Amino acid sequence: MIKLTAFILMLLAHVGFVFFPNSVVLLIVGRLAFPLFSWGIAQGYKYSKDLKQYTIRLLVIAILSQYPYYLVFHNNYLNVCFTLLAGVVVLALYNCSLNKWWKLIFISCVFIFVDIMNFEYGMYGVALILVFYIFGANVKGILIHLAITLIGIYFYQYNIVQVFSILSITIIYLFKNQNFRINRYVGYAFYPLHLIVIYMASIYSKL
């Protein structure tokens, strides 16, 4: 149910960006989507039966989505699927058998790489995945979520409405025990397909 909600909120955010750029409501609603996907990655990592295939699927979708992403947003970021993939890599490093100092070094390298390569949401996005994995949605996790969101707003100069992303915690609490499943292939295909549809609709609207 959380994943379905994330898809709906993301769709609303992207529709708002393209067709209703002055809608503050859609802008705020859209801020709730990424934390829900971050939660999904943290949970997916915990329960994935084949982490290698899980990672490969994310990489394939990230690559396939990049051109549609560019057509819609016209920026120089790598799309959010790359950020989610980086989150999986960080979680794998966090759980590997290396000593804590080597873990810290390699995880720091991933964070730096994400920032240099302009992954969408940058270090803030990867940090949020790690926070959800370690702390879940408890009080400490919520406070850290709020802290890194404020840091992200300052560091990346996000719109202040990004602070509303913390409200995603309420959705997680409401639906985390709701076992509504989306077909795996539908879930993975949704991101590039919805970008293509939005782009085509934007072209049609200008005719």
PDB file of C-alpha atoms in Angstrom, residues 44-140:
ATOM      1  CA  GLY A  44      13.045  -4.318   0.021  1.00  0.00           C
ATOM      2  CA  TYR A  45      16.672  -4.759   1.009  1.00  0.00           C
ATOM      3  CA  LYS A  46      15.677  -6.490   4.231  1.00  0.00           C
ATOM      4  CA  TYR A  47      13.313  -8.937   2.587  1.00  0.00           C
ATOM      5  CA  SER A  48      14.745  -9.411  -0.905  1.00  0.00           C
ATOM      6  CA  LYS A  49      15.446 -13.073  -1.683  1.00  0.00           C
ATOM      7  CA  ASP A  50      17.917 -12.212  -4.438  1.00  0.00           C
ATOM      8  CA  LEU A  51      19.771  -8.967  -3.800  1.00  0.00           C
ATOM      9  CA  LYS A  52      21.780  -9.272  -7.027  1.00  0.00           C
ATOM     10  CA  GLN A  53      18.647  -9.427  -9.189  1.00  0.00           C
ATOM     11  CA  TYR A  54      17.044  -6.647  -7.135  1.00  0.00           C
ATOM     12  CA  THR A  55      20.053  -4.424  -7.846  1.00  0.00           C
ATOM     13  CA  ILE A  56      20.178  -5.305 -11.545  1.00  0.00           C
ATOM     14  CA  ARG A  57      16.492  -4.493 -12.003  1.00  0.00           C
ATOM     15  CA  LEU A  58      16.987  -1.087 -10.381  1.00  0.00           C
ATOM     16  CA  LEU A  59      19.981  -0.368 -12.607  1.00  0.00           C
ATOM     17  CA  VAL A  60      18.102  -1.351 -15.777  1.00  0.00           C
ATOM     18  CA  ILE A  61      15.123   0.838 -14.884  1.00  0.00           C
ATOM     19  CA  ALA A  62      17.414   3.726 -13.986  1.00  0.00           C
ATOM     20  CA  ILE A  63      19.130   3.513 -17.388  1.00  0.00           C
ATOM     21  CA  LEU A  64      15.881   3.115 -19.338  1.00  0.00           C
ATOM     22  CA  SER A  65      14.304   6.034 -17.494  1.00  0.00           C
ATOM     23  CA  GLN A  66      17.082   8.562 -17.974  1.00  0.00           C
ATOM     24  CA  TYR A  67      16.118   9.833 -21.420  1.00  0.00           C
ATOM     25  CA  PRO A  68      12.370  10.133 -20.625  1.00  0.00           C
ATOM     26  CA  TYR A  69      13.401  11.837 -17.380  1.00  0.00           C
ATOM     27  CA  TYR A  70      15.464  14.369 -19.313  1.00  0.00           C
ATOM     28  CA  LEU A  71      12.637  14.999 -21.790  1.00  0.00           C
ATOM     29  CA  VAL A  72      10.257  15.840 -18.940  1.00  0.00           C
ATOM     30  CA  PHE A  73      12.540  17.772 -16.578  1.00  0.00           C
ATOM     31  CA  HIS A  74      15.319  19.148 -18.816  1.00  0.00           C
ATOM     32  CA  ASN A  75      17.952  19.065 -16.081  1.00  0.00           C
ATOM     33  CA  ASN A  76      21.355  17.462 -15.662  1.00  0.00           C
ATOM     34  CA  TYR A  77      20.419  15.110 -12.819  1.00  0.00           C
ATOM     35  CA  LEU A  78      20.526  11.344 -12.934  1.00  0.00           C
ATOM     36  CA  ASN A  79      17.002  10.174 -12.165  1.00  0.00           C
ATOM     37  CA  VAL A  80      15.821   9.002  -8.779  1.00  0.00           C
ATOM     38  CA  CYS A  81      16.235   5.308  -9.611  1.00  0.00           C
ATOM     39  CA  PHE A  82      20.001   5.856  -9.579  1.00  0.00           C
ATOM     40  CA  THR A  83      19.617   7.352  -6.108  1.00  0.00           C
ATOM     41  CA  LEU A  84      17.616   4.351  -4.923  1.00  0.00           C
ATOM     42  CA  LEU A  85      20.278   2.079  -6.402  1.00  0.00           C
ATOM     43  CA  ALA A  86      22.995   3.981  -4.533  1.00  0.00           C
ATOM     44  CA  GLY A  87      20.944   3.447  -1.391  1.00  0.00           C
ATOM     45  CA  VAL A  88      21.011  -0.316  -1.954  1.00  0.00           C
ATOM     46  CA  VAL A  89      24.800  -0.178  -2.423  1.00  0.00           C
ATOM     47  CA  VAL A  90      25.176   1.740   0.849  1.00  0.00           C
ATOM     48  CA  LEU A  91      23.002  -0.772   2.685  1.00  0.00           C
ATOM     49  CA  ALA A  92      25.101  -3.618   1.281  1.00  0.00           C
ATOM     50  CA  LEU A  93      28.254  -1.894   2.501  1.00  0.00           C
ATOM     51  CA  TYR A  94      26.661  -1.225   5.883  1.00  0.00           C
ATOM     52  CA  ASN A  95      25.959  -4.941   6.262  1.00  0.00           C
ATOM     53  CA  CYS A  96      29.189  -6.328   4.805  1.00  0.00           C
ATOM     54  CA  SER A  97      31.895  -8.026   6.860  1.00  0.00           C
ATOM     55  CA  LEU A  98      34.458  -5.227   6.599  1.00  0.00           C
ATOM     56  CA  ASN A  99      35.525  -3.461   9.774  1.00  0.00           C
ATOM     57  CA  LYS A 100      33.692  -0.261  10.631  1.00  0.00           C
ATOM     58  CA  TRP A 101      36.426   2.077   9.345  1.00  0.00           C
ATOM     59  CA  TRP A 102      36.534   0.509   5.895  1.00  0.00           C
ATOM     60  CA  LYS A 103      32.735   0.580   5.841  1.00  0.00           C
ATOM     61  CA  LEU A 104      32.799   4.277   6.690  1.00  0.00           C
ATOM     62  CA  ILE A 105      35.354   4.977   3.949  1.00  0.00           C
ATOM     63  CA  PHE A 106      33.448   3.094   1.242  1.00  0.00           C
ATOM     64  CA  ILE A 107      30.060   4.484   2.270  1.00  0.00           C
ATOM     65  CA  SER A 108      31.535   7.997   2.251  1.00  0.00           C
ATOM     66  CA  CYS A 109      32.860   7.349  -1.260  1.00  0.00           C
ATOM     67  CA  VAL A 110      29.347   6.427  -2.419  1.00  0.00           C
ATOM     68  CA  PHE A 111      27.955   9.627  -0.903  1.00  0.00           C
ATOM     69  CA  ILE A 112      30.630  11.712  -2.618  1.00  0.00           C
ATOM     70  CA  PHE A 113      30.062   9.919  -5.931  1.00  0.00           C
ATOM     71  CA  VAL A 114      26.313  10.534  -5.713  1.00  0.00           C
ATOM     72  CA  ASP A 115      26.922  14.228  -5.180  1.00  0.00           C
ATOM     73  CA  ILE A 116      29.528  14.582  -7.938  1.00  0.00           C
ATOM     74  CA  MET A 117      27.387  12.722 -10.470  1.00  0.00           C
ATOM     75  CA  ASN A 118      24.267  14.782  -9.674  1.00  0.00           C
ATOM     76  CA  PHE A 119      21.981  11.975  -8.562  1.00  0.00           C
ATOM     77  CA  GLU A 120      18.497  13.317  -7.894  1.00  0.00           C
ATOM     78  CA  TYR A 121      18.132  14.135  -4.167  1.00  0.00           C
ATOM     79  CA  GLY A 122      21.888  13.624  -3.799  1.00  0.00           C
ATOM     80  CA  MET A 123      23.406  12.667  -0.472  1.00  0.00           C
ATOM     81  CA  TYR A 124      20.172  13.602   1.284  1.00  0.00           C
ATOM     82  CA  GLY A 125      18.309  10.883  -0.627  1.00  0.00           C
ATOM     83  CA  VAL A 126      20.834   8.146   0.123  1.00  0.00           C
ATOM     84  CA  ALA A 127      21.057   9.195   3.778  1.00  0.00           C
ATOM     85  CA  LEU A 128      17.288   8.935   4.118  1.00  0.00           C
ATOM     86  CA  ILE A 129      17.344   5.330   2.881  1.00  0.00           C
ATOM     87  CA  LEU A 130      20.052   4.482   5.405  1.00  0.00           C
ATOM     88  CA  VAL A 131      18.122   6.166   8.225  1.00  0.00           C
ATOM     89  CA  PHE A 132      14.950   4.220   7.426  1.00  0.00           C
ATOM     90  CA  TYR A 133      16.938   0.984   7.311  1.00  0.00           C
ATOM     91  CA  ILE A 134      18.657   1.537  10.677  1.00  0.00           C
ATOM     92  CA  PHE A 135      15.939   3.285  12.668  1.00  0.00           C
ATOM     93  CA  GLY A 136      12.699   2.496  10.845  1.00  0.00           C
ATOM     94  CA  ALA A 137       9.902   4.922  11.627  1.00  0.00           C
ATOM     95  CA  ASN A 138      10.478   5.240  15.373  1.00  0.00           C
ATOM     96  CA  VAL A 139      10.878   8.562  17.182  1.00  0.00           C
ATOM     97  CA  LYS A 140      14.645   8.640  16.722  1.00  0.00           C
TER      98      LYS A 140
END
